[in-house]
Coordinates of C-alpha atoms and ligand atoms in Angstrom, one line a residue:
M10 CA 44.3 -38.2 -37.6
K11 CA 40.8 -38.3 -39.0
T12 CA 39.5 -39.8 -35.8
N13 CA 41.3 -37.1 -33.8
R14 CA 39.8 -34.3 -35.9
I15 CA 36.3 -35.7 -35.5
T16 CA 36.8 -36.1 -31.8
F17 CA 38.0 -32.5 -31.5
A18 CA 35.1 -31.3 -33.6
I19 CA 32.6 -33.2 -31.4
I20 CA 34.3 -31.9 -28.2
G21 CA 34.3 -28.4 -29.7
I22 CA 30.6 -28.5 -30.6
L23 CA 29.7 -30.0 -27.2
A24 CA 31.7 -27.3 -25.4
G25 CA 30.1 -24.6 -27.4
L26 CA 26.6 -26.0 -26.7
L27 CA 27.4 -26.2 -23.0
V28 CA 28.7 -22.6 -22.9
A29 CA 25.6 -21.5 -24.8
V30 CA 23.3 -23.4 -22.5
I31 CA 25.0 -21.9 -19.4
F32 CA 25.1 -18.5 -20.9
F33 CA 21.5 -18.6 -22.0
A34 CA 20.2 -20.1 -18.7
D35 CA 22.2 -17.5 -16.7
F36 CA 21.0 -14.7 -19.0
T37 CA 17.3 -15.5 -18.8
G38 CA 17.5 -16.1 -15.0
D39 CA 19.1 -12.7 -14.3
G40 CA 16.8 -11.0 -16.8
D41 CA 13.6 -12.4 -15.2
E42 CA 14.7 -11.5 -11.8
A43 CA 15.7 -8.0 -12.8
Q44 CA 12.5 -7.6 -14.7
D45 CA 10.5 -8.9 -11.8
T46 CA 12.2 -6.5 -9.4
R47 CA 11.6 -3.6 -11.8
S48 CA 7.9 -4.4 -12.1
K49 CA 7.5 -4.6 -8.4
A50 CA 9.3 -1.3 -7.9
E51 CA 7.1 0.3 -10.5
K52 CA 4.0 -0.9 -8.7
V53 CA 4.9 1.0 -5.6
Y54 CA 6.7 4.0 -7.0
I55 CA 4.8 7.2 -6.7
P56 CA 6.5 9.9 -8.7
Y57 CA 7.2 13.2 -6.9
G58 CA 4.1 15.3 -6.8
E59 CA 1.7 12.4 -7.1
H60 CA -0.1 10.8 -4.2
D61 CA -0.9 7.3 -3.1
D62 CA -4.3 5.8 -4.0
Y63 CA -5.1 4.7 -0.4
Y64 CA -4.6 5.9 3.1
M65 CA -3.7 3.1 5.5
L66 CA -4.8 3.9 9.1
A67 CA -3.0 1.6 11.4
S68 CA -3.4 1.2 15.1
G69 CA -0.3 1.8 17.1
G70 CA -0.9 -0.7 19.9
H71 CA 0.6 0.2 23.2
S72 CA 2.1 3.4 21.8
G73 CA -1.5 4.7 22.0
Q74 CA -1.1 6.3 18.6
L75 CA -2.5 6.1 15.1
F76 CA 0.0 5.6 12.2
V77 CA -0.9 7.0 8.8
Y78 CA 0.6 5.4 5.7
G79 CA 0.3 5.9 2.0
I80 CA -0.5 2.7 -0.1
P81 CA 1.0 1.3 -2.3
S82 CA 4.2 3.3 -1.6
M83 CA 4.2 2.2 2.1
R84 CA 5.5 5.7 3.0
K85 CA 4.7 6.7 6.5
I86 CA 3.0 10.1 6.5
R87 CA 2.1 10.9 10.1
T88 CA 1.7 9.8 13.7
V89 CA -1.5 11.0 15.2
P90 CA -1.6 10.8 19.0
I91 CA -4.8 9.5 20.6
F92 CA -4.2 8.0 24.1
T93 CA -0.7 9.2 24.7
P94 CA 0.7 12.8 25.1
D95 CA 2.8 13.8 22.1
P96 CA 5.2 16.8 22.3
A97 CA 5.6 16.8 18.5
T98 CA 2.1 18.1 18.2
G99 CA 1.6 19.5 21.7
Y100 CA -1.1 16.9 22.2
G101 CA -1.7 16.4 25.9
F102 CA 0.0 19.7 26.8
D103 CA -2.6 22.2 25.8
K104 CA -5.6 22.6 28.1
E105 CA -8.2 20.9 25.9
S106 CA -6.3 17.8 25.0
K107 CA -4.8 17.5 28.5
E108 CA -8.3 17.4 29.9
M109 CA -9.4 14.9 27.3
L110 CA -6.5 12.6 28.3
G111 CA -7.6 13.0 31.9
G112 CA -4.3 12.2 33.5
Y113 CA -3.7 8.9 31.6
T114 CA -0.3 8.5 30.0
W115 CA -0.9 5.6 27.7
G116 CA -3.4 3.5 25.9
D117 CA -3.4 0.2 24.0
F118 CA -5.0 0.7 20.7
H119 CA -5.8 -2.4 18.7
H120 CA -8.6 -1.8 16.2
P121 CA -9.3 1.2 14.1
A122 CA -12.9 1.6 12.7
I123 CA -13.6 4.2 10.1
S124 CA -17.2 5.6 10.4
E125 CA -19.6 3.9 7.9
T126 CA -22.6 4.9 5.9
D127 CA -24.6 2.0 4.3
G128 CA -21.7 -0.4 5.0
E129 CA -19.1 1.7 3.3
Y130 CA -16.3 3.8 4.9
D131 CA -17.6 7.4 4.8
G132 CA -14.2 8.9 5.8
E133 CA -15.5 11.3 8.5
F134 CA -14.2 9.8 11.7
L135 CA -12.1 7.0 13.0
F136 CA -12.8 5.2 16.2
A137 CA -10.1 3.7 18.4
N138 CA -10.3 1.3 21.4
D139 CA -8.0 1.3 24.4
V140 CA -7.6 -2.1 25.9
G141 CA -5.2 -0.8 28.5
N142 CA -7.5 1.8 30.2
N143 CA -11.1 1.0 29.1
R144 CA -11.6 3.9 26.7
V145 CA -12.8 4.7 23.2
A146 CA -11.7 7.7 21.1
A147 CA -12.7 9.4 18.0
V148 CA -10.3 11.0 15.5
D149 CA -11.8 13.6 13.1
L150 CA -10.4 12.7 9.7
S151 CA -10.9 16.3 8.4
T152 CA -8.1 17.4 10.8
F153 CA -6.5 14.1 11.9
T154 CA -6.9 15.1 15.5
T155 CA -8.5 13.3 18.4
V156 CA -11.8 15.0 19.3
D157 CA -13.3 12.9 22.0
I158 CA -12.2 10.2 24.5
M159 CA -14.8 8.4 26.6
H160 CA -14.0 6.2 29.6
L161 CA -16.3 3.2 29.5
G162 CA -16.8 3.0 33.3
D163 CA -15.8 0.4 36.0
N164 CA -18.0 -2.4 34.6
M165 CA -15.5 -2.9 31.8
G166 CA -12.3 -4.8 31.6
G167 CA -10.3 -4.1 28.5
P168 CA -12.5 -3.6 25.4
H169 CA -10.3 -5.7 23.1
A170 CA -13.1 -7.0 20.9
G171 CA -14.0 -3.4 19.8
V172 CA -14.3 -1.1 18.0
F173 CA -16.6 -2.4 15.3
V174 CA -19.2 -0.1 13.9
T175 CA -22.6 -1.1 12.6
E176 CA -23.5 -0.3 9.0
N177 CA -24.6 3.3 9.6
T178 CA -22.4 3.8 12.7
E179 CA -25.5 3.5 14.8
Y180 CA -23.4 1.8 17.4
I181 CA -19.7 1.2 18.2
A182 CA -19.5 -2.2 19.9
L183 CA -16.9 -2.6 22.6
P184 CA -16.9 -6.1 24.2
T185 CA -14.4 -6.8 27.0
R186 CA -11.5 -9.2 27.0
F187 CA -11.2 -9.4 30.8
S188 CA -14.1 -10.3 33.0
R189 CA -14.5 -8.3 36.2
P190 CA -17.1 -8.0 38.9
I191 CA -19.6 -5.3 37.9
G192 CA -18.3 -2.0 39.1
G193 CA -14.8 -3.4 39.5
E194 CA -15.1 -3.9 43.2
Y195 CA -13.0 -6.4 45.1
E196 CA -14.3 -10.0 44.8
S197 CA -12.5 -13.3 45.4
L198 CA -11.6 -15.2 42.2
D199 CA -13.3 -18.2 43.8
K200 CA -16.6 -16.5 42.9
F201 CA -15.5 -16.0 39.3
E202 CA -18.3 -17.8 37.6
E203 CA -21.0 -16.3 39.8
K204 CA -19.8 -12.7 40.4
Y205 CA -17.6 -11.8 37.4
R206 CA -19.1 -10.6 34.1
G207 CA -18.0 -9.9 30.6
I208 CA -19.5 -6.7 29.4
V209 CA -20.3 -5.2 26.0
S210 CA -20.6 -1.4 25.8
M211 CA -22.7 -0.2 23.0
A212 CA -21.5 3.4 22.4
T213 CA -23.0 6.0 20.1
F214 CA -21.3 8.9 18.5
D215 CA -22.9 12.3 17.7
R216 CA -21.1 13.5 14.6
D217 CA -22.2 17.2 15.1
K218 CA -21.2 17.5 18.7
K219 CA -18.3 15.1 18.2
E220 CA -19.2 13.3 21.4
F221 CA -19.6 9.7 22.6
D222 CA -22.3 8.4 24.8
T223 CA -23.0 4.9 26.1
A224 CA -26.4 3.8 25.0
F225 CA -26.5 0.6 27.0
Q226 CA -24.3 -2.3 28.2
I227 CA -24.8 -6.0 27.9
S228 CA -23.9 -8.3 30.8
L229 CA -22.6 -11.6 29.6
P230 CA -21.0 -14.7 31.2
P231 CA -17.4 -14.2 32.3
W232 CA -15.9 -15.6 29.1
S233 CA -13.2 -13.6 27.3
Y234 CA -14.5 -11.8 24.3
D235 CA -11.8 -11.7 21.6
L236 CA -13.0 -10.1 18.4
S237 CA -16.3 -8.9 17.0
D238 CA -17.8 -7.7 13.7
A239 CA -21.0 -6.1 12.7
G240 CA -23.4 -7.6 10.2
K241 CA -24.1 -6.1 6.8
G242 CA -27.3 -6.1 4.6
M243 CA -29.4 -9.1 5.6
S244 CA -27.4 -9.4 8.9
G245 CA -27.2 -5.6 9.5
D246 CA -29.0 -5.9 12.9
W247 CA -26.5 -8.3 14.3
I248 CA -23.1 -8.3 15.8
V249 CA -21.0 -11.5 16.2
M250 CA -18.2 -12.0 18.8
T251 CA -15.7 -14.8 19.4
T252 CA -15.1 -16.1 22.9
Y253 CA -12.4 -18.0 24.7
N254 CA -12.0 -19.2 28.3
T255 CA -15.5 -20.7 28.4
E256 CA -13.7 -22.8 31.0
F257 CA -13.9 -19.9 33.5
A258 CA -10.2 -20.4 34.2
T259 CA -8.7 -17.8 36.7
T260 CA -5.0 -18.8 36.5
N261 CA -2.6 -20.2 34.0
L262 CA -4.9 -19.3 31.1
E263 CA -2.5 -20.7 28.5
I264 CA -3.4 -24.2 29.6
N265 CA -6.6 -23.8 31.6
A266 CA -8.4 -21.7 29.1
S267 CA -7.6 -24.1 26.2
Q268 CA -9.3 -27.2 27.6
N269 CA -12.7 -27.2 25.9
D270 CA -12.9 -28.5 22.3
R271 CA -15.4 -25.8 21.6
D272 CA -15.9 -22.2 22.6
Y273 CA -18.7 -19.9 21.2
I274 CA -19.5 -17.2 18.8
V275 CA -22.1 -15.0 20.5
M276 CA -24.7 -13.4 18.2
I277 CA -26.4 -10.3 19.4
N278 CA -29.4 -8.6 17.7
W279 CA -28.6 -4.9 18.7
K280 CA -31.9 -3.7 17.1
R281 CA -34.0 -5.9 19.5
L282 CA -31.9 -4.8 22.5
E283 CA -32.3 -1.1 21.4
E284 CA -36.1 -1.6 21.3
A285 CA -36.1 -3.3 24.7
V286 CA -34.0 -0.6 26.3
A287 CA -36.3 2.1 24.8
N288 CA -39.2 0.2 26.4
G289 CA -37.5 0.4 29.8
Q290 CA -36.4 -3.3 29.9
Y291 CA -33.1 -2.8 31.5
E292 CA -31.6 -2.5 35.0
E293 CA -29.7 0.5 36.1
V294 CA -26.2 -0.6 37.2
N295 CA -23.6 2.0 38.2
G296 CA -25.3 4.6 36.0
E297 CA -25.4 2.3 33.0
K298 CA -28.5 0.7 31.4
M299 CA -27.6 -2.9 31.7
V300 CA -29.3 -5.8 29.8
D301 CA -28.9 -9.5 30.6
P302 CA -29.3 -12.5 28.3
R303 CA -31.6 -14.2 30.8
D304 CA -34.2 -11.4 30.2
H305 CA -33.6 -11.1 26.4
K306 CA -33.8 -14.6 25.0
D307 CA -34.9 -13.2 21.7
A308 CA -31.8 -11.2 21.2
I309 CA -28.7 -13.1 22.4
F310 CA -27.6 -16.5 21.1
A311 CA -24.4 -18.5 20.7
V312 CA -23.1 -21.0 18.3
P313 CA -20.2 -23.4 19.1
V314 CA -17.0 -23.0 17.3
A315 CA -13.7 -24.9 17.3
K316 CA -11.6 -24.1 20.4
S317 CA -10.2 -20.7 21.1
P318 CA -11.1 -18.8 18.0
H319 CA -9.6 -15.4 17.4
G320 CA -11.1 -13.2 14.6
V321 CA -14.6 -13.3 13.3
D322 CA -15.4 -11.4 10.1
V323 CA -18.6 -10.9 8.2
T324 CA -18.4 -11.4 4.4
P325 CA -19.0 -8.3 2.2
D326 CA -22.5 -9.5 1.2
G327 CA -23.4 -10.0 4.9
T328 CA -24.6 -13.7 4.4
R329 CA -21.8 -15.4 6.3
F330 CA -19.4 -15.0 9.2
I331 CA -16.0 -16.6 9.3
A332 CA -14.2 -17.6 12.5
A333 CA -10.4 -18.1 12.5
G334 CA -9.3 -20.7 15.0
K335 CA -5.9 -19.9 16.6
L336 CA -5.8 -23.3 18.3
A337 CA -7.9 -25.3 15.8
P338 CA -6.1 -24.5 12.6
M339 CA -9.0 -23.8 10.3
M340 CA -11.5 -21.2 9.1
T341 CA -15.2 -22.0 9.9
V342 CA -17.8 -20.5 7.7
F343 CA -21.2 -20.0 9.3
S344 CA -24.4 -19.0 7.5
F345 CA -26.6 -16.2 8.9
E346 CA -29.6 -17.6 7.1
K347 CA -29.2 -21.0 8.8
A348 CA -28.7 -19.3 12.1
F349 CA -31.9 -17.2 11.6
E350 CA -33.7 -20.4 10.7
A351 CA -32.6 -22.2 13.9
I352 CA -33.6 -19.2 16.0
E353 CA -37.0 -19.0 14.2
N354 CA -37.6 -22.7 14.9
E355 CA -36.2 -22.5 18.4
N356 CA -33.8 -25.2 17.4
F357 CA -31.5 -25.0 20.4
T358 CA -29.2 -27.7 21.8
D359 CA -28.7 -26.2 25.2
E360 CA -28.6 -23.0 27.2
E361 CA -25.6 -21.4 28.9
H362 CA -26.1 -18.6 31.4
G363 CA -29.4 -17.8 29.7
I364 CA -28.0 -17.9 26.2
P365 CA -29.7 -20.3 23.8
I366 CA -27.1 -22.4 22.0
L367 CA -27.6 -23.1 18.2
P368 CA -26.7 -26.4 16.7
Y369 CA -23.2 -26.2 15.3
D370 CA -23.8 -28.7 12.4
E371 CA -26.8 -26.9 11.2
V372 CA -25.4 -23.3 11.3
M373 CA -21.9 -24.2 10.1
E374 CA -21.6 -24.3 6.4
R375 CA -17.9 -25.3 5.9
E376 CA -14.6 -25.9 7.6
V377 CA -11.7 -24.8 5.5
D378 CA -8.5 -26.4 6.6
P379 CA -5.6 -26.0 4.2
P380 CA -2.9 -28.6 4.9
G381 CA 0.0 -27.3 7.0
A382 CA -1.6 -23.8 7.4
L383 CA -1.3 -23.1 11.1
G384 CA -2.6 -20.3 13.4
P385 CA -5.3 -18.6 11.3
L386 CA -6.1 -15.2 13.0
H387 CA -8.1 -12.9 10.8
T388 CA -10.0 -12.7 7.5
Q389 CA -10.2 -10.0 4.8
F390 CA -12.0 -9.9 1.5
D391 CA -11.7 -8.8 -2.1
D392 CA -14.4 -8.0 -4.7
R393 CA -14.3 -11.4 -6.4
G394 CA -15.7 -13.6 -3.6
N395 CA -12.3 -14.5 -2.0
A396 CA -11.2 -14.5 1.5
Y397 CA -7.6 -13.9 2.8
N398 CA -6.4 -15.4 6.0
T399 CA -3.3 -14.6 8.0
M400 CA -1.6 -17.6 9.4
F401 CA 0.4 -16.6 12.5
I402 CA 2.3 -19.9 13.0
S403 CA 3.0 -20.9 9.4
S404 CA 3.7 -17.3 8.4
E405 CA 1.6 -17.0 5.3
V406 CA -1.5 -15.5 3.7
V407 CA -4.0 -18.0 2.3
K408 CA -6.4 -17.0 -0.4
W409 CA -9.6 -19.1 -0.7
D410 CA -13.0 -19.1 -2.4
I411 CA -15.8 -18.3 0.1
E412 CA -18.4 -20.2 -1.9
T413 CA -16.5 -23.4 -2.4
G414 CA -13.7 -23.4 0.3
E415 CA -11.2 -24.1 -2.5
V416 CA -7.7 -22.8 -1.6
I417 CA -6.5 -20.6 -4.5
D418 CA -3.1 -19.4 -3.4
R419 CA -0.7 -19.3 -0.5
Q420 CA 2.2 -16.8 -0.1
P421 CA 4.7 -16.5 2.7
S422 CA 4.8 -13.5 5.0
Y423 CA 7.8 -12.2 6.9
F424 CA 7.0 -13.1 9.7
A425 CA 4.1 -14.2 11.9
P426 CA 1.2 -12.0 10.6
G427 CA -1.5 -11.0 13.0
H428 CA -4.2 -9.0 11.2
A429 CA -4.1 -8.2 7.5
S430 CA -5.8 -5.2 5.8
A431 CA -7.2 -5.3 2.3
T432 CA -8.2 -2.2 0.5
E433 CA -11.7 -1.3 1.8
G434 CA -11.5 -5.0 2.8
D435 CA -14.2 -5.1 5.6
T436 CA -16.8 -3.0 3.8
K437 CA -19.7 -4.0 1.6
S438 CA -17.5 -3.4 -1.5
P439 CA -13.8 -4.2 -1.1
T440 CA -11.7 -3.1 -4.0
G441 CA -9.4 -6.1 -4.2
E442 CA -6.3 -4.2 -5.1
W443 CA -3.8 -4.5 -2.2
L444 CA -3.4 -6.4 1.0
V445 CA -1.0 -5.6 3.8
A446 CA 0.0 -8.3 6.3
L447 CA 0.7 -6.8 9.7
N448 CA 3.5 -9.0 11.1
K449 CA 4.5 -9.4 14.7
M450 CA 8.2 -10.3 13.9
A451 CA 10.7 -8.6 11.6
K452 CA 13.7 -10.7 12.6
E453 CA 16.5 -9.9 10.1
N454 CA 14.4 -8.0 7.6
F455 CA 15.9 -4.5 8.2
L456 CA 19.1 -2.9 9.6
S457 CA 19.4 -4.0 13.2
V458 CA 18.6 -1.5 16.0
G459 CA 19.4 -3.9 18.8
P460 CA 17.4 -6.6 20.5
S461 CA 14.0 -5.0 19.9
H462 CA 13.1 -5.0 16.3
P463 CA 10.4 -3.0 14.6
E464 CA 7.2 -4.8 13.5
S465 CA 7.0 -5.4 9.8
M466 CA 4.4 -5.1 7.1
D467 CA 4.2 -7.0 3.8
L468 CA 2.5 -5.5 0.8
Y469 CA 0.8 -7.9 -1.7
D470 CA -0.8 -7.1 -5.0
I471 CA -4.0 -9.1 -4.9
S472 CA -5.5 -7.9 -8.2
G473 CA -4.6 -11.2 -10.0
E474 CA -5.4 -14.8 -9.5
K475 CA -2.1 -15.3 -7.5
M476 CA -1.1 -12.8 -4.8
E477 CA 2.2 -11.1 -5.5
H478 CA 4.5 -10.1 -2.6
V479 CA 5.7 -6.6 -3.7
M480 CA 7.5 -5.1 -0.7
A481 CA 8.1 -5.0 3.0
A482 CA 8.5 -2.1 5.3
P483 CA 9.2 -1.6 9.0
V484 CA 6.7 -0.1 11.4
D485 CA 6.9 1.1 15.0
P486 CA 5.4 -1.2 17.6
E487 CA 2.8 -2.2 17.0
P488 CA -0.1 -2.2 14.6
H489 CA -2.8 -4.7 15.3
Y490 CA -5.4 -3.9 12.8
A491 CA -5.4 -1.3 10.0
Q492 CA -8.0 -0.1 7.5
M493 CA -7.2 1.1 4.0
I494 CA -9.6 3.7 2.6
K495 CA -9.6 5.3 -0.9
A496 CA -7.6 8.5 -0.7
D497 CA -10.3 10.5 -2.5
K498 CA -12.8 9.8 0.3
L499 CA -10.9 12.0 2.6
N500 CA -10.6 15.7 2.3
P501 CA -8.6 17.1 5.1
I502 CA -8.8 20.9 5.8
R503 CA -5.8 23.1 4.9
Y504 CA -6.2 25.4 7.9
Y505 CA -8.7 26.4 10.5
E506 CA -11.1 29.0 9.2
K507 CA -10.8 32.4 10.8
D508 CA -13.7 32.8 13.3
E509 CA -14.0 36.1 15.2
N510 CA -16.4 34.6 17.6
R511 CA -14.2 31.7 18.7
E512 CA -13.6 31.7 22.4
N513 CA -10.3 33.2 23.5
S514 CA -9.2 34.0 19.9
V515 CA -7.4 37.2 18.9
W516 CA -7.0 38.0 15.2
N517 CA -5.1 41.3 15.2
Q518 CA -1.8 41.9 17.0
E519 CA -3.1 45.2 18.4
D520 CA -5.8 43.2 20.3
A521 CA -3.3 41.0 22.1
R522 CA -3.7 41.6 25.8
V523 CA -3.1 40.3 29.3
E524 CA -6.0 40.2 31.8
R525 CA -5.2 39.8 35.5
N526 CA -7.8 38.8 38.1
G527 CA -6.2 38.2 41.5
N528 CA -3.7 35.4 40.9
E529 CA -5.3 34.4 37.6
V530 CA -3.5 35.6 34.5
D531 CA -5.1 35.2 31.1
V532 CA -2.8 36.1 28.1
Y533 CA -4.7 36.5 24.8
G534 CA -1.9 36.4 22.2
V535 CA -1.2 35.8 18.5
A536 CA 1.6 33.9 16.8
F537 CA 2.6 34.7 13.2
R538 CA 5.8 34.5 11.2
S539 CA 8.1 35.4 13.0
R540 CA 6.9 36.7 16.3
F541 CA 4.6 36.3 19.3
V542 CA 2.5 39.3 20.3
L543 CA 1.3 38.5 23.8
D544 CA 0.6 42.0 25.1
A545 CA 0.2 44.8 22.6
Q546 CA 0.3 47.4 25.4
S547 CA 3.7 46.4 26.6
E548 CA 6.9 47.9 25.3
R549 CA 8.1 44.3 25.1
P550 CA 5.0 42.6 23.5
D551 CA 6.6 39.1 23.5
V552 CA 7.3 39.1 27.3
I553 CA 5.0 37.9 30.0
E554 CA 5.6 38.8 33.6
V555 CA 3.7 37.0 36.4
N556 CA 4.0 36.5 40.1
E557 CA 5.0 33.2 41.7
G558 CA 1.9 31.1 42.4
D559 CA -0.2 32.7 39.6
T560 CA -2.4 30.5 37.5
V561 CA -1.4 31.4 34.0
R562 CA -3.4 30.7 30.8
I563 CA -1.8 31.5 27.5
H564 CA -4.5 31.6 24.8
L565 CA -2.6 31.7 21.5
T566 CA -4.1 32.1 18.0
N567 CA -2.0 31.3 15.0
I568 CA -3.0 34.1 12.5
D569 CA -1.0 32.7 9.7
I570 CA -3.9 31.3 7.6
D571 CA -1.7 29.3 5.4
Q572 CA -1.3 25.5 5.2
D573 CA 1.7 24.0 7.1
A574 CA 2.5 27.3 8.9
T575 CA 2.5 25.8 12.3
H576 CA 4.0 27.5 15.4
G577 CA 5.1 25.9 18.6
F578 CA 5.3 27.6 22.0
A579 CA 7.9 26.2 24.4
I580 CA 9.0 27.5 27.7
N581 CA 12.7 26.8 28.2
D582 CA 13.5 24.6 31.2
Y583 CA 9.8 24.5 32.3
D584 CA 8.9 21.2 30.7
L585 CA 6.1 23.0 28.7
N586 CA 5.4 23.0 25.0
F587 CA 2.3 23.2 22.8
E588 CA 1.4 23.9 19.2
V589 CA -1.0 26.1 17.2
Q590 CA -2.0 25.0 13.7
P591 CA -2.7 27.6 11.1
G592 CA -5.9 29.5 12.1
E593 CA -6.2 27.6 15.4
T594 CA -6.5 28.9 19.0
S595 CA -5.0 26.8 21.8
T596 CA -4.6 27.3 25.5
L597 CA -1.7 26.4 27.7
E598 CA -2.5 26.4 31.5
F599 CA -0.1 26.1 34.3
V600 CA 0.7 27.4 37.8
A601 CA 3.8 29.5 37.8
D602 CA 5.2 27.9 40.9
K603 CA 8.9 28.2 39.9
A604 CA 10.2 31.8 40.3
K605 CA 12.9 32.3 37.7
T606 CA 13.5 33.8 34.3
Y607 CA 12.5 31.5 31.4
P608 CA 13.2 32.1 27.8
L609 CA 10.3 31.1 25.6
Y610 CA 10.5 30.2 21.9
C611 CA 8.7 28.8 18.9
S612 CA 9.5 25.1 18.8
N613 CA 8.4 24.4 15.2
F614 CA 10.6 25.7 12.4
C615 CA 8.3 28.1 10.6
S616 CA 10.3 30.8 8.7
A617 CA 13.8 32.2 7.9
L618 CA 13.5 34.1 11.2
H619 CA 12.2 31.2 13.2
Q620 CA 15.2 31.5 15.6
E621 CA 14.1 35.1 16.3
M622 CA 10.6 34.0 17.3
G623 CA 10.8 34.1 21.1
G624 CA 10.5 36.1 24.2
Y625 CA 10.6 35.7 28.0
L626 CA 8.4 34.4 30.8
L627 CA 9.4 36.2 34.0
V628 CA 8.1 34.7 37.2
K629 CA 8.7 37.2 40.0
P630 CA 9.3 35.6 43.5
K631 CA 6.7 36.2 46.2
Ligands
RUQ709 S1 -6.0 -8.8 17.8 S2 -3.5 -10.3 16.0 CU1 -5.6 -7.4 19.3 CU2 -6.9 -7.7 16.7 CU3 -5.6 -10.3 16.4
CUA710 CU1 7.0 30.1 14.6 CU2 9.0 28.8 14.4

């Protein structure tokens, strides 16, 4: 009996302990996870009425648009059209933006660059490259509208390695990915090495006139120029660019352009080239001032780098540049000081196409090769001397110490990150708060929308020793690079100021009028809640009557000087629509070649009587 009681007691105690252990373990596990999720949610939660700390300005890839996000909430705020017409804002429909687009219907925007002053984002403009159609554009960040687009001419072949601005936005560098014969004329690919060239356009931007110009172009060997970056501080006069296809392959690039163990980083002293151009040392080629490395041996150099590098990024203090090798899985740290020393001592190992080659071993400071980390593409920085690299193949972000090369942390990304963007992460003073990995694959991350998934973005809190993955969000195809700028550096306008002298503007409804001159019809009208007045003299002031074949220009001023009071102007069944922002004047121009009766209406919901805001366009047959 006694033995039995003891046995039962022991079993009872053991069972109790087991239950307690299971319960306790379970309890703490759930608690930690819930606590963890809560603290992550709190980090990104922006209460109603408060705003995010950062704007993230992300390129929209082949959508030709700019995406604006708030960070850390990851809320999408707006799409800004740059290279692509956009009915939602009337961009590419009104006369001015249509002319700016020049008949192009798309662009391939990879790299945004916010204008800089003294190596810091100044928040005035954002520049955008178009790999698809050889253009560069400027977005005015006071209105978030595209204000200028410049075609870079026929010497260029896809300015992928742009846009990167020098410290004070003296230049916007636009190196080409594809080599082409100068002028783009027909030339057999058998003459690739001899006749094709890789070009760098050095563009300038006049902030007052809001206009681009090309200062000069640099004619380089027909390698592919992948990414570039401008120096800072002690390296402020330089730009660095990665190359691939130093093999001069003209077909099956996947294999043929990956043969050499080493490609190059090209180093260009833009200050010296600027002086040379000012002294007339250039050749005029297709209307551009062209410089060639063979004539400027003091300004253009190259240093070998492990095969087929992708990104190259200058550290915040400007002392080093870091190449990320997409085929050689490592980050290579180079020293500007050592490069300058080699240049000073004419310590060259070779020359290629007139470009002196610097000794790799002497300019390279360190190779950082974390085990199993594959496919490094781009580097970002924090304020504590750390670099962050995206690993496309092993799907992770690697944090490491620039000074020692020591790997500090690795966190997975979901999945296949291309660029990453850290808060103010490519300026002289990164803030080290957040990092967003811009992933190429979303796989099963979000509700399915069929075979084509969105891209995805991961948000990491990088303020601590270890990175913390906080959330993921989908994004339309497809951001390449993004920049994150402190929100208080931007101060967008609330409306366009009333300006009586503005061309084509009308500010009182009594002044709305129609002027006819032969078959040219100019309508000077106003829009306000909730009507159009297009002709004050008419008994139907919201009706326009024209003759078949007339050229019609509708100049419309939105006289609601009140933020967010946007009016649209759509012509039913005529495939025409544009917008006027508060206080803005816009023009729609078309030939009335379809004789019919067309209702017209405001296409942007603006007031309780928005549905009443309309009229007619009557096109009388000949
Ligand atoms: S590139 S994913 Cu077009 Cu910037 Cu590296
Ligand atoms: Cu104006 Cu709707």
